[in-house]
Tab-separated table of C-alpha atoms in Angstrom:
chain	number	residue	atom	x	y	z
A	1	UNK	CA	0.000	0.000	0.000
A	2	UNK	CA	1.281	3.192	-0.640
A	3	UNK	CA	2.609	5.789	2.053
A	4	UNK	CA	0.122	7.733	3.837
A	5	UNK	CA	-0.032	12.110	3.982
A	6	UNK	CA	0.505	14.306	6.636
A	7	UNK	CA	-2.612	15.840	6.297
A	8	UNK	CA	-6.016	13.489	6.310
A	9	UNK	CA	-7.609	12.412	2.964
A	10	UNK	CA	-10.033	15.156	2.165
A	11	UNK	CA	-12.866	12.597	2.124
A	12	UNK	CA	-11.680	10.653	5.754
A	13	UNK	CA	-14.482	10.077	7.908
A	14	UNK	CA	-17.137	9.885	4.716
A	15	UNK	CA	-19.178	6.520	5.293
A	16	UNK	CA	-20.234	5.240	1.763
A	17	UNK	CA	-22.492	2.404	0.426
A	18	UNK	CA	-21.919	1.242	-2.517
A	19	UNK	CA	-24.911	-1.114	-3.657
A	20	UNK	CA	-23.671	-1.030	-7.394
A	21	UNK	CA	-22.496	-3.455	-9.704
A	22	UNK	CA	-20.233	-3.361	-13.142
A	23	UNK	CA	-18.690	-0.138	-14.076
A	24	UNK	CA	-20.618	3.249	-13.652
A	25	UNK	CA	-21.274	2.979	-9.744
A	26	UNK	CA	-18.226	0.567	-8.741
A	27	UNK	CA	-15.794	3.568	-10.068
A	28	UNK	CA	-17.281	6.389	-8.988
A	29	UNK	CA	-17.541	5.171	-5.242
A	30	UNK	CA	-14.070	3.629	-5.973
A	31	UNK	CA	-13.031	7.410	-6.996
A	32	UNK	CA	-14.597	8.295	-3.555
A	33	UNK	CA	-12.286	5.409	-1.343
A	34	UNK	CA	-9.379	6.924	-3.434
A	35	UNK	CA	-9.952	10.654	-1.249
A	36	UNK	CA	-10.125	8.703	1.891
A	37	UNK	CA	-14.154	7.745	2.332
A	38	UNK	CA	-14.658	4.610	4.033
A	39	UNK	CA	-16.638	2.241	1.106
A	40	UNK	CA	-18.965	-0.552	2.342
A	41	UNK	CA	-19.430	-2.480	-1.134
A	42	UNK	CA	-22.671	-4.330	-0.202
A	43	UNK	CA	-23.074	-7.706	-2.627
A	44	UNK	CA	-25.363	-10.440	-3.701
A	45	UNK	CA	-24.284	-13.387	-1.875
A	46	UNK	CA	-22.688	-16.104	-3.921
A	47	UNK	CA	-21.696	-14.292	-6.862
A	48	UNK	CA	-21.417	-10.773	-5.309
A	49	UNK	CA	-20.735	-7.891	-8.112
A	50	UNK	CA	-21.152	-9.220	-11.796
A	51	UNK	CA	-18.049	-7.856	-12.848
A	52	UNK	CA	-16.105	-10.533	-10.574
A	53	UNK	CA	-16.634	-12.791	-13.600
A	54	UNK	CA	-16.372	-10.955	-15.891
A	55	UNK	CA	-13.751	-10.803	-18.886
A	56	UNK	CA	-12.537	-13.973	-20.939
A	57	UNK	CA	-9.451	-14.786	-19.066
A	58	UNK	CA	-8.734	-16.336	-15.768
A	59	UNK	CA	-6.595	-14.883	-12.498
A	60	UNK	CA	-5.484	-16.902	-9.487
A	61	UNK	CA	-8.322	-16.162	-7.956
A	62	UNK	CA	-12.035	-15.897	-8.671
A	63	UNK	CA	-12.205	-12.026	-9.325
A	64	UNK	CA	-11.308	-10.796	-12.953
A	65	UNK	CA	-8.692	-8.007	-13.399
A	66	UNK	CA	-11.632	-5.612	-14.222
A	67	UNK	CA	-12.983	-6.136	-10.930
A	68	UNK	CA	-9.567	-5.608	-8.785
A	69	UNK	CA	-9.079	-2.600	-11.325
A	70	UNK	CA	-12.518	-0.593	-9.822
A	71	UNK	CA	-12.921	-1.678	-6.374
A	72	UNK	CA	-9.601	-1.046	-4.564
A	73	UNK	CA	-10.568	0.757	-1.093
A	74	UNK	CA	-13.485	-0.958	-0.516
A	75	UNK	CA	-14.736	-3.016	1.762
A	76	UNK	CA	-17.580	-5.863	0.823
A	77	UNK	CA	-19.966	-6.856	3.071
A	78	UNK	CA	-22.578	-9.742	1.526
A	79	UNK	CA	-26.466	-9.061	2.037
A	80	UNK	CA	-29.694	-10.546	0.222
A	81	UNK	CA	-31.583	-7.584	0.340
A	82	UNK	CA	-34.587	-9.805	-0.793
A	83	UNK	CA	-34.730	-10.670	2.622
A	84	UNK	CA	-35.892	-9.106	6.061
A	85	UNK	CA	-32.859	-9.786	7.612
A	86	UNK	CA	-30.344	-8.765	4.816
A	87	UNK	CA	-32.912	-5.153	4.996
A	88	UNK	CA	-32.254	-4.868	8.504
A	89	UNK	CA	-28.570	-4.759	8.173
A	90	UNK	CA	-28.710	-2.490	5.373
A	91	UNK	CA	-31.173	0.116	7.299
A	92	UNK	CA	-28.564	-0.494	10.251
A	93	UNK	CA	-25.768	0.964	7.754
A	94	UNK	CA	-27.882	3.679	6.375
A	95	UNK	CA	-28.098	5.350	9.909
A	96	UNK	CA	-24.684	6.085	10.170
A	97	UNK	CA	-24.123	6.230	6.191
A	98	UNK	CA	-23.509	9.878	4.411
A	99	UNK	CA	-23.478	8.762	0.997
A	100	UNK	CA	-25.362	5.566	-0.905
A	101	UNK	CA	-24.678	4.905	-4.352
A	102	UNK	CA	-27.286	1.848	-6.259
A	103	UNK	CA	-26.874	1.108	-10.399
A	104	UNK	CA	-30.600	-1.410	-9.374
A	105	UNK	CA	-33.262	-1.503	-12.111
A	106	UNK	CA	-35.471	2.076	-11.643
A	107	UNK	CA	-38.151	1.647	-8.402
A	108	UNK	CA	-36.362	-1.896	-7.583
A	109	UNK	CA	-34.997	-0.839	-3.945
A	110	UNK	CA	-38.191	1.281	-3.372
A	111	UNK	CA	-40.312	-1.970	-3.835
A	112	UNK	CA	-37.843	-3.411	-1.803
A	113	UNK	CA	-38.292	-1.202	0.827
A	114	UNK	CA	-35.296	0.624	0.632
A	115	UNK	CA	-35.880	3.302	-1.524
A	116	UNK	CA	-34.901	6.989	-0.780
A	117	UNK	CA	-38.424	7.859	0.693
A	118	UNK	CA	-37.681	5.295	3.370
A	119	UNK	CA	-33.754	5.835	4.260
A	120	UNK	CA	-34.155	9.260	4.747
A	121	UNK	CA	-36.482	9.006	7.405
A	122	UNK	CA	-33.942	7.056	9.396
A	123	UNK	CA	-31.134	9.799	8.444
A	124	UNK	CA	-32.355	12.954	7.124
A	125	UNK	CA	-28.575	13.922	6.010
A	126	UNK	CA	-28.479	10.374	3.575
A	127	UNK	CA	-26.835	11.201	-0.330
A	128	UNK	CA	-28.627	8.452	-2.448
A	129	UNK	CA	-27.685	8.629	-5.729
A	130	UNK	CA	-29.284	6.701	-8.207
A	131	UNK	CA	-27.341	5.004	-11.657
A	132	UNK	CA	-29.404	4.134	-14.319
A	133	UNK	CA	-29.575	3.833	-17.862
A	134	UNK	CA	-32.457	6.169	-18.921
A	135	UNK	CA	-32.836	7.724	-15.377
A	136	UNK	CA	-35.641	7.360	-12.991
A	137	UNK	CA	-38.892	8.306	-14.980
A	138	UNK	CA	-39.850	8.695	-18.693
A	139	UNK	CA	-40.856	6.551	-21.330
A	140	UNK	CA	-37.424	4.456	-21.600
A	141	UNK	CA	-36.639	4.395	-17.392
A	142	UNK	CA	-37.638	1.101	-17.191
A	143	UNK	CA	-35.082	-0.481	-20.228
A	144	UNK	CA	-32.215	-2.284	-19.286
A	145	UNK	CA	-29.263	0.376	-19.988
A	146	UNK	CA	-25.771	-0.498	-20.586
A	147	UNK	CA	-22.498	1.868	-22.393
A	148	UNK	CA	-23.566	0.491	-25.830
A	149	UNK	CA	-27.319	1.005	-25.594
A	150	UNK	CA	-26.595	5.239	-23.916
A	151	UNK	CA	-24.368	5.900	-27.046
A	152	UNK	CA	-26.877	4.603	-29.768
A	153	UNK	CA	-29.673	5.959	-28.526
A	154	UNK	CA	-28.041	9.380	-27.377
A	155	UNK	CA	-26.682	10.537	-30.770
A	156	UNK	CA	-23.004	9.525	-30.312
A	157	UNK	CA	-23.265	6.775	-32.639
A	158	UNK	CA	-24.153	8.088	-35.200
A	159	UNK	CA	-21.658	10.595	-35.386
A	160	UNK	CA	-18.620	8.151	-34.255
A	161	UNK	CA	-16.535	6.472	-37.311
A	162	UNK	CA	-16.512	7.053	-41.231
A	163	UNK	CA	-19.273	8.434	-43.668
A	164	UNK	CA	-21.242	5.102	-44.940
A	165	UNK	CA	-18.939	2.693	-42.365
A	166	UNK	CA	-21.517	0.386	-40.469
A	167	UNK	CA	-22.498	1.883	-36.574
A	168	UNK	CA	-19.393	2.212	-34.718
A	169	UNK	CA	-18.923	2.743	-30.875
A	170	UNK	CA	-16.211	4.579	-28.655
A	171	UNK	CA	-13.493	2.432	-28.292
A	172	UNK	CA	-14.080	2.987	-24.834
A	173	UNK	CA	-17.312	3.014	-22.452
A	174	UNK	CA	-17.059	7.205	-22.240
A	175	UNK	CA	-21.439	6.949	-21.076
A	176	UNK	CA	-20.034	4.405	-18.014
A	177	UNK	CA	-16.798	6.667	-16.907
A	178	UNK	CA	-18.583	9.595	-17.939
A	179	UNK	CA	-21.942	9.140	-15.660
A	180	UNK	CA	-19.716	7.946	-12.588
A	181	UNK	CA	-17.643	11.351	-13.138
A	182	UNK	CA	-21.017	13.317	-12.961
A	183	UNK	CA	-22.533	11.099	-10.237
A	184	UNK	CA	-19.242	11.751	-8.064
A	185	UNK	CA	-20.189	15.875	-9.161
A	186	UNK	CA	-23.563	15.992	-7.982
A	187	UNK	CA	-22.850	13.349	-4.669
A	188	UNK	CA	-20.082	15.842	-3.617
A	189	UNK	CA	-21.833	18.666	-4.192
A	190	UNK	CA	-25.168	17.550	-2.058
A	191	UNK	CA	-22.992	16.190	0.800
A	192	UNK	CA	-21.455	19.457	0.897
A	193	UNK	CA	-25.108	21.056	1.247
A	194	UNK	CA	-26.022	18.242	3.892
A	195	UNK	CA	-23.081	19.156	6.060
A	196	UNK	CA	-24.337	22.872	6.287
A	197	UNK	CA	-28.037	22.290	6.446
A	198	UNK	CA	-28.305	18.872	7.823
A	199	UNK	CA	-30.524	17.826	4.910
A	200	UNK	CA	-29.465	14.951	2.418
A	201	UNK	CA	-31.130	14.582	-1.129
A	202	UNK	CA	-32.013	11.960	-3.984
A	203	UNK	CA	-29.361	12.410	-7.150
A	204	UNK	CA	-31.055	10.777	-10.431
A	205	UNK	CA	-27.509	9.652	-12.593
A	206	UNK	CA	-28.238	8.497	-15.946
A	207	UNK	CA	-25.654	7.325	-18.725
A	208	UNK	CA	-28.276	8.255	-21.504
A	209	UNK	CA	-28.004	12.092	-20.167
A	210	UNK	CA	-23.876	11.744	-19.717
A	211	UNK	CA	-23.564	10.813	-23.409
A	212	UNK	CA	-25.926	13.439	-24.478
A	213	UNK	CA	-24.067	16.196	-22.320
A	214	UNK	CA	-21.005	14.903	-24.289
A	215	UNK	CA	-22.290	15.789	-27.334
A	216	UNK	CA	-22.054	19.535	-27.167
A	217	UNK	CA	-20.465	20.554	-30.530
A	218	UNK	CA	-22.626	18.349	-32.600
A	219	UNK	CA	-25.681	19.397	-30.975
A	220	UNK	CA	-24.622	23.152	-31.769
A	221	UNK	CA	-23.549	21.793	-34.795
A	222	UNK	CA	-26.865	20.878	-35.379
A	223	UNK	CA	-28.731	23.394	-33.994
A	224	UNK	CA	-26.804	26.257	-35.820
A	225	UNK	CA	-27.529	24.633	-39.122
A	226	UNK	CA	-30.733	22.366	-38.998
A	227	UNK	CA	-28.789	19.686	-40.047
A	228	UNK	CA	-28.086	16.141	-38.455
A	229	UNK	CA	-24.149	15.837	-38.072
A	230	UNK	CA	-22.476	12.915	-39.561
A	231	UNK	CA	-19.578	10.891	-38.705
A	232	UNK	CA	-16.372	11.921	-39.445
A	233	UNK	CA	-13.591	9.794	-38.602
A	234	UNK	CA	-11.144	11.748	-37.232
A	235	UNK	CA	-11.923	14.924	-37.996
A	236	UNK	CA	-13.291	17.674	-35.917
A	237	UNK	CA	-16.801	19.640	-36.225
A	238	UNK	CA	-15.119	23.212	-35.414
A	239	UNK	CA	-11.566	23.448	-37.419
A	240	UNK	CA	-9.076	21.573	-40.117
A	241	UNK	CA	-6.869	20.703	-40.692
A	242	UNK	CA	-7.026	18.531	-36.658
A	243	UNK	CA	-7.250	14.976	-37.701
A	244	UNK	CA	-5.198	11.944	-38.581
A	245	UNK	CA	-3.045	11.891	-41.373
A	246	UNK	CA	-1.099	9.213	-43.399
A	247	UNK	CA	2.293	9.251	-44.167
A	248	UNK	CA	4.805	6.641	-45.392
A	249	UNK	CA	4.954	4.312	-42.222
A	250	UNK	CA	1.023	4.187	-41.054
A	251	UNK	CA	-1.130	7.577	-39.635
A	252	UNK	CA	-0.121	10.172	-37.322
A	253	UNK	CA	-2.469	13.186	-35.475
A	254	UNK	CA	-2.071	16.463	-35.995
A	255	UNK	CA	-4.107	20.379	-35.812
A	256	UNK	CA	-3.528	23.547	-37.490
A	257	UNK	CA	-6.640	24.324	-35.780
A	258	UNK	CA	-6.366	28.207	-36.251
A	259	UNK	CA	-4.768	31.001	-38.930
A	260	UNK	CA	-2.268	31.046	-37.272
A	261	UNK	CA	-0.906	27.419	-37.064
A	262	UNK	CA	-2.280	27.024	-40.514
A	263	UNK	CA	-0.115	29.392	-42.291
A	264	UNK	CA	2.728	28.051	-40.355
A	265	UNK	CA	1.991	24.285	-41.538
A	266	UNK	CA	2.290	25.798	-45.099
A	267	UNK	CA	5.176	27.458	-44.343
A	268	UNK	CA	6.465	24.671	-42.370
A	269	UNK	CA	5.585	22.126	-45.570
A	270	UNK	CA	6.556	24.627	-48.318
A	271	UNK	CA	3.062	24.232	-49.507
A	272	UNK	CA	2.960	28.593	-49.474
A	273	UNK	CA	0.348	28.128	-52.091
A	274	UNK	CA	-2.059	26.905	-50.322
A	275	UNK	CA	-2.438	29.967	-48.590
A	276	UNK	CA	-3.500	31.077	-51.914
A	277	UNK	CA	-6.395	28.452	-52.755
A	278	UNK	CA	-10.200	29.793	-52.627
A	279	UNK	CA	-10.775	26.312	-50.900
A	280	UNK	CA	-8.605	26.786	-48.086
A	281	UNK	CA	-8.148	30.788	-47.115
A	282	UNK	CA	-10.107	30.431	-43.487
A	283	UNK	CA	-11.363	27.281	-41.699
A	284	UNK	CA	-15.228	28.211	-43.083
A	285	UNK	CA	-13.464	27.221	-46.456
A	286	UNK	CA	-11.046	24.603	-45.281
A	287	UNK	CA	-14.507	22.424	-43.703
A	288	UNK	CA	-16.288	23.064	-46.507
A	289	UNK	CA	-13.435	21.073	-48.751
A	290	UNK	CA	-12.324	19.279	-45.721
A	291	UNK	CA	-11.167	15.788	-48.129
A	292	UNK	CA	-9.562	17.967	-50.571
A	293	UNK	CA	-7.328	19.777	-48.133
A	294	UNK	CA	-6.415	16.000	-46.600
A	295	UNK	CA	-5.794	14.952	-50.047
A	296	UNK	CA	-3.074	17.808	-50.721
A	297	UNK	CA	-1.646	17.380	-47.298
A	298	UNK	CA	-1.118	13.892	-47.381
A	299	UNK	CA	0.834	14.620	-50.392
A	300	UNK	CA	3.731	16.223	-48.344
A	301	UNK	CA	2.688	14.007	-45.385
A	302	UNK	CA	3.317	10.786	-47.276
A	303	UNK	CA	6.916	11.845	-48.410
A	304	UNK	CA	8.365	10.533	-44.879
A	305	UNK	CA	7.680	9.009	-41.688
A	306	UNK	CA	5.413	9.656	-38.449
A	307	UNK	CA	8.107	10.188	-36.567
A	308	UNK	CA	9.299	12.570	-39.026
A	309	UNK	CA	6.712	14.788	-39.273
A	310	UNK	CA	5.759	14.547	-35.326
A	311	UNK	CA	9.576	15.796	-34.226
A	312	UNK	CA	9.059	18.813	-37.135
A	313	UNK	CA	5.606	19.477	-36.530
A	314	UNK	CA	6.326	20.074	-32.471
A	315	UNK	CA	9.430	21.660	-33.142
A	316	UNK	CA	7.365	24.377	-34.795
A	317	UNK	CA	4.950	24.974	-32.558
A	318	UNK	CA	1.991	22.816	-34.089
A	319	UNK	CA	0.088	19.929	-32.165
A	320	UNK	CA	1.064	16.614	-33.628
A	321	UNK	CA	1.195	13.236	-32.051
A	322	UNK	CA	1.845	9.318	-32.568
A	323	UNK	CA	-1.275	6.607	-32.521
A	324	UNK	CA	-0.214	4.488	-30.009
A	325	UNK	CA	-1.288	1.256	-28.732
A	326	UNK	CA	-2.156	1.047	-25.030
A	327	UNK	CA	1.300	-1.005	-24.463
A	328	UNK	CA	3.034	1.921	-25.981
A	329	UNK	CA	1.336	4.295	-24.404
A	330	UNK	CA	1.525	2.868	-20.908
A	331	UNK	CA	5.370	1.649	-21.745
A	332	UNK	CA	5.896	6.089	-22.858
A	333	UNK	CA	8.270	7.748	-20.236
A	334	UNK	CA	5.574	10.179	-19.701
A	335	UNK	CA	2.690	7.728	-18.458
A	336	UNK	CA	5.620	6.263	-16.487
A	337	UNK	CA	6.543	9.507	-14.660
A	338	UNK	CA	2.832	10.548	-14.200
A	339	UNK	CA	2.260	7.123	-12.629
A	340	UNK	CA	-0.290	6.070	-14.837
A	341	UNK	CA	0.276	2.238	-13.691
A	342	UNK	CA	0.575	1.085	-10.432
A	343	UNK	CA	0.688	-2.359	-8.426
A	344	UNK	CA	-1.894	-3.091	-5.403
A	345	UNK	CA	-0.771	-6.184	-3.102
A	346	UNK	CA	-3.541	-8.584	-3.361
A	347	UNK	CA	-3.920	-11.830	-0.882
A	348	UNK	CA	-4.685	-14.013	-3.682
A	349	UNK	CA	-3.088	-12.135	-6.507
A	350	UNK	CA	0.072	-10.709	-5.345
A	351	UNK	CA	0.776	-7.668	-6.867
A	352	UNK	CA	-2.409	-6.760	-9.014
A	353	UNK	CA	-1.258	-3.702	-11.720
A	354	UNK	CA	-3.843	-0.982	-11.498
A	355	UNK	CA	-4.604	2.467	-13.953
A	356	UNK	CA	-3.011	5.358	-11.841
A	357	UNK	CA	-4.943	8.040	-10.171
A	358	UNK	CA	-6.057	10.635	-13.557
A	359	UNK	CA	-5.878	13.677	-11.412
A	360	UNK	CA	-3.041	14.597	-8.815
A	361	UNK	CA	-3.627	16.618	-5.069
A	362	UNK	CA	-1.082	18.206	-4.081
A	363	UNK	CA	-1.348	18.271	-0.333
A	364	UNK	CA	-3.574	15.122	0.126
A	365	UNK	CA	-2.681	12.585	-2.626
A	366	UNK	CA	-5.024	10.046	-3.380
A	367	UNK	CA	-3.803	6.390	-1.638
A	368	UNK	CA	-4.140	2.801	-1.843
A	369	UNK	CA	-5.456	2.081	1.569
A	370	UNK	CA	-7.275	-1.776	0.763
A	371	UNK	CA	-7.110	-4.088	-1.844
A	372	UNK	CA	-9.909	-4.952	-3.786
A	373	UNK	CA	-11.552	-7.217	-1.239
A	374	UNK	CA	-12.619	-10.751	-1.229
A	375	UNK	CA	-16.147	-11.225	-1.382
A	376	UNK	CA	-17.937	-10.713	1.909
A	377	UNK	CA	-14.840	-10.158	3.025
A	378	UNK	CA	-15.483	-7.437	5.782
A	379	UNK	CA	-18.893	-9.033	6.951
A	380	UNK	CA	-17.910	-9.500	10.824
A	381	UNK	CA	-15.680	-6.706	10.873
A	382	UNK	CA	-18.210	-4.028	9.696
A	383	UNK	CA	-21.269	-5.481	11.345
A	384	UNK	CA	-19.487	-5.545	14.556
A	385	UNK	CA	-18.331	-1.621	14.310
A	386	UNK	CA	-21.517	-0.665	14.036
A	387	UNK	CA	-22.485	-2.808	17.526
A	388	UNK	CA	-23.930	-5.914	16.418
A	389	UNK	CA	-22.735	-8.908	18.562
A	390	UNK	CA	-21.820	-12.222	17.827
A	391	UNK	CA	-25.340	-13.507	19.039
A	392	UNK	CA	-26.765	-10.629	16.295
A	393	UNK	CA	-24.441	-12.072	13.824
A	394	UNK	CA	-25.574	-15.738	13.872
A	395	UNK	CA	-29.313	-14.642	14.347
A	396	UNK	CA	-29.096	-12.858	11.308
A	397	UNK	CA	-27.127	-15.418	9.780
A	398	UNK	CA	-30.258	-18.267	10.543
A	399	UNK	CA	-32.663	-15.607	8.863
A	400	UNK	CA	-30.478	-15.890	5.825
A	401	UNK	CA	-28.810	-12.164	5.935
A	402	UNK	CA	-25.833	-13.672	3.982
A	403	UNK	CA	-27.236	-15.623	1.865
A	404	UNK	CA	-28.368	-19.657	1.948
């Protein structure tokens, strides 16, 4: 585990519950363990999360490498909430909880009986923020909603990949990260309020809504002009030339993304008369012909390498990068010396690599406090903290609190 601070985690002393499975609520309450908040993961008996699993390859041990990658600083405690005894030890939490985070189906704790409405009246100062695909209410809240289903039906899909390619998604799950980053906003925000006015409130998270925030220059896009945008590979909505490029060893990115760095790519390519071509003489003109001025740049571009044209390109002034694979990019001196990978001791695992903290604090860096835990790891341990006995224990343990 890594060294603690001087000064406390800015989030020490925050009591979470994390009833939330797979990506979107897992990372943002694992975001919250990373400042410091003590995370309860509460879990299905038996199986506990999904994501443990999950993927198509095997560890040592039961839990997938997804998994131990957005749970570290947690602790799980196992609960069938379909039954009165696995209720009672959740309302038990809740008392003492400041923040509870659920990804269930829309209305499935409430019938439950352990819906907002109901929590609140046993702590008045209770964060419950709510995950969901389509949000709470509406025609669609009631739809299973996963990454893939938020970006087709929010618009991104159809303006991610190539003119005429067949429906293409982000390479990555931007509605998942994205609605756990804007979860985390609101949560903060609202336990802020609580600890002023003593009141909590209900925060309605959706990834439809995340990936439709996203969307902001194709919306204006569309807006502005009445027309639906398109996809466009690479390219970008607002400016060109800021797009890949292909040269004589593969692709490479790079943006002339104002008059400015435009005339200096010219100047820099000893293409001067393009400076002079109607098609090209401000970025209104240079969108408008946006494959013809790739065409006549990929003429220079395709006289030498990527590397080439990155060194020249940056040694001018002008934005240009490789395409790298996530090896390379993790393996870059740069991701090294911003820590972007980092190893977590594990009981079962070892030493379990981990994605680095995206965002450094200065005077209370974010720390690897627990591993990932075992599954219903922390049952005695948290029950008895918050003054259950042994006797209470193995009661609730006959009524089937843990599971069968």
């Amino acid at each position: 585990m890594e060294g603690s601070t001087q000064r406390p985690l800015p989030l020490a002393n925050v009591r979470v519950l994390d009833i939330s499975q797979v990506m979107a609520g897992p990372f943002a309450c694992m975001l919250l363990g990373d400042l410091g908040a003590d995370v309860i993961k509460i879990e299905p008996p038996g199986t506990g999360d999904q994501t443990r699993g999950s993927m198509g390859f095997k560890m040592k041990g039961p839990d997938s490498l997804g998994f131990l990658n957005m749970n570290r600083n947690k602790r799980s405690v196992t609960l069938d909430l379909k039954s009165p005894a696995g209720k009672e030890v959740l309302l038990t939490l809740a008392k003492d909880a400041d923040i509870l985070v659920e990804n269930y189906r829309p209305g499935a704790l409430k019938r439950m009986g352990l819906g907002y409405e109901v929590l609140k009246e046993i702590n008045p100062r209770l964060v419950y923020t709510s995950i969901s695909g389509f949000g709470q209410t509406g025609p669609w809240a009631d739809r299973p909603g996963f990454d893939l289903m938020a970006q087709a039906m929010s618009g991104v899909m159809s303006v991610t990949g190539y003119p005429d390619s067949p429906p293409v998604k982000a390479g990555v799950p931007v509605a998942d990260i994205g609605c756990a980053l804007f979860a985390i906003y609101a949560t903060l925000a609202a336990y802020i309020g609580a600890k002023n006015t003593g009141q909590g409130q209900y925060i309605d998270a959706s990834l439809f809504e995340t990936a439709m925030a996203f969307s902001v220059w194709d919306t204006c896009d569309w807006w502005g002009t009445g027309k639906p945008p398109q996809p466009l590979g690479t390219s970008n909505k607002m400016t060109a030339p800021y797009q890949a490029m292909a040269c004589s060893d593969g692709h490479f990115v790079m943006g002339a993304n104002n008059q400015k760095l435009w005339v200096q790519l010219c100047e820099l390519m000893d293409r001067r008369e393009l400076l002079d071509d109607p098609r090209f003489t401000n970025i209104a003109n240079r969108l408008a012909n946006r494959q013809a001025l790739q065409d006549e740049l990929e003429k220079s571009f395709k006289t030498n390498t990527k590397d080439y044209w990155v060194e020249r390109l940056l040694a001018a002034g002008l934005p240009a990068g490789p395409i790298l694979s996530y090896p390379e990019a993790f393996g870059s001196e740069h991701a090294k010396v911003r820590g972007m990978r980092m190893e977590i001791d594990h009981p079962i695992e070892g030493k379990v690599p981990n994605i680095g903290f995206a965002v450094k604090l200065s005077g209370t860096p974010q720390q690897v406090r627990r591993h990932p835990p075992l599954l219903g790891e922390h049952n005695e341990e948290v029950l008895q903290e918050i003054g259950m006995s042994r006797e209470d224990l193995a009661r609730l343990r006959a009524a089937g609190a843990f599971g069968s």
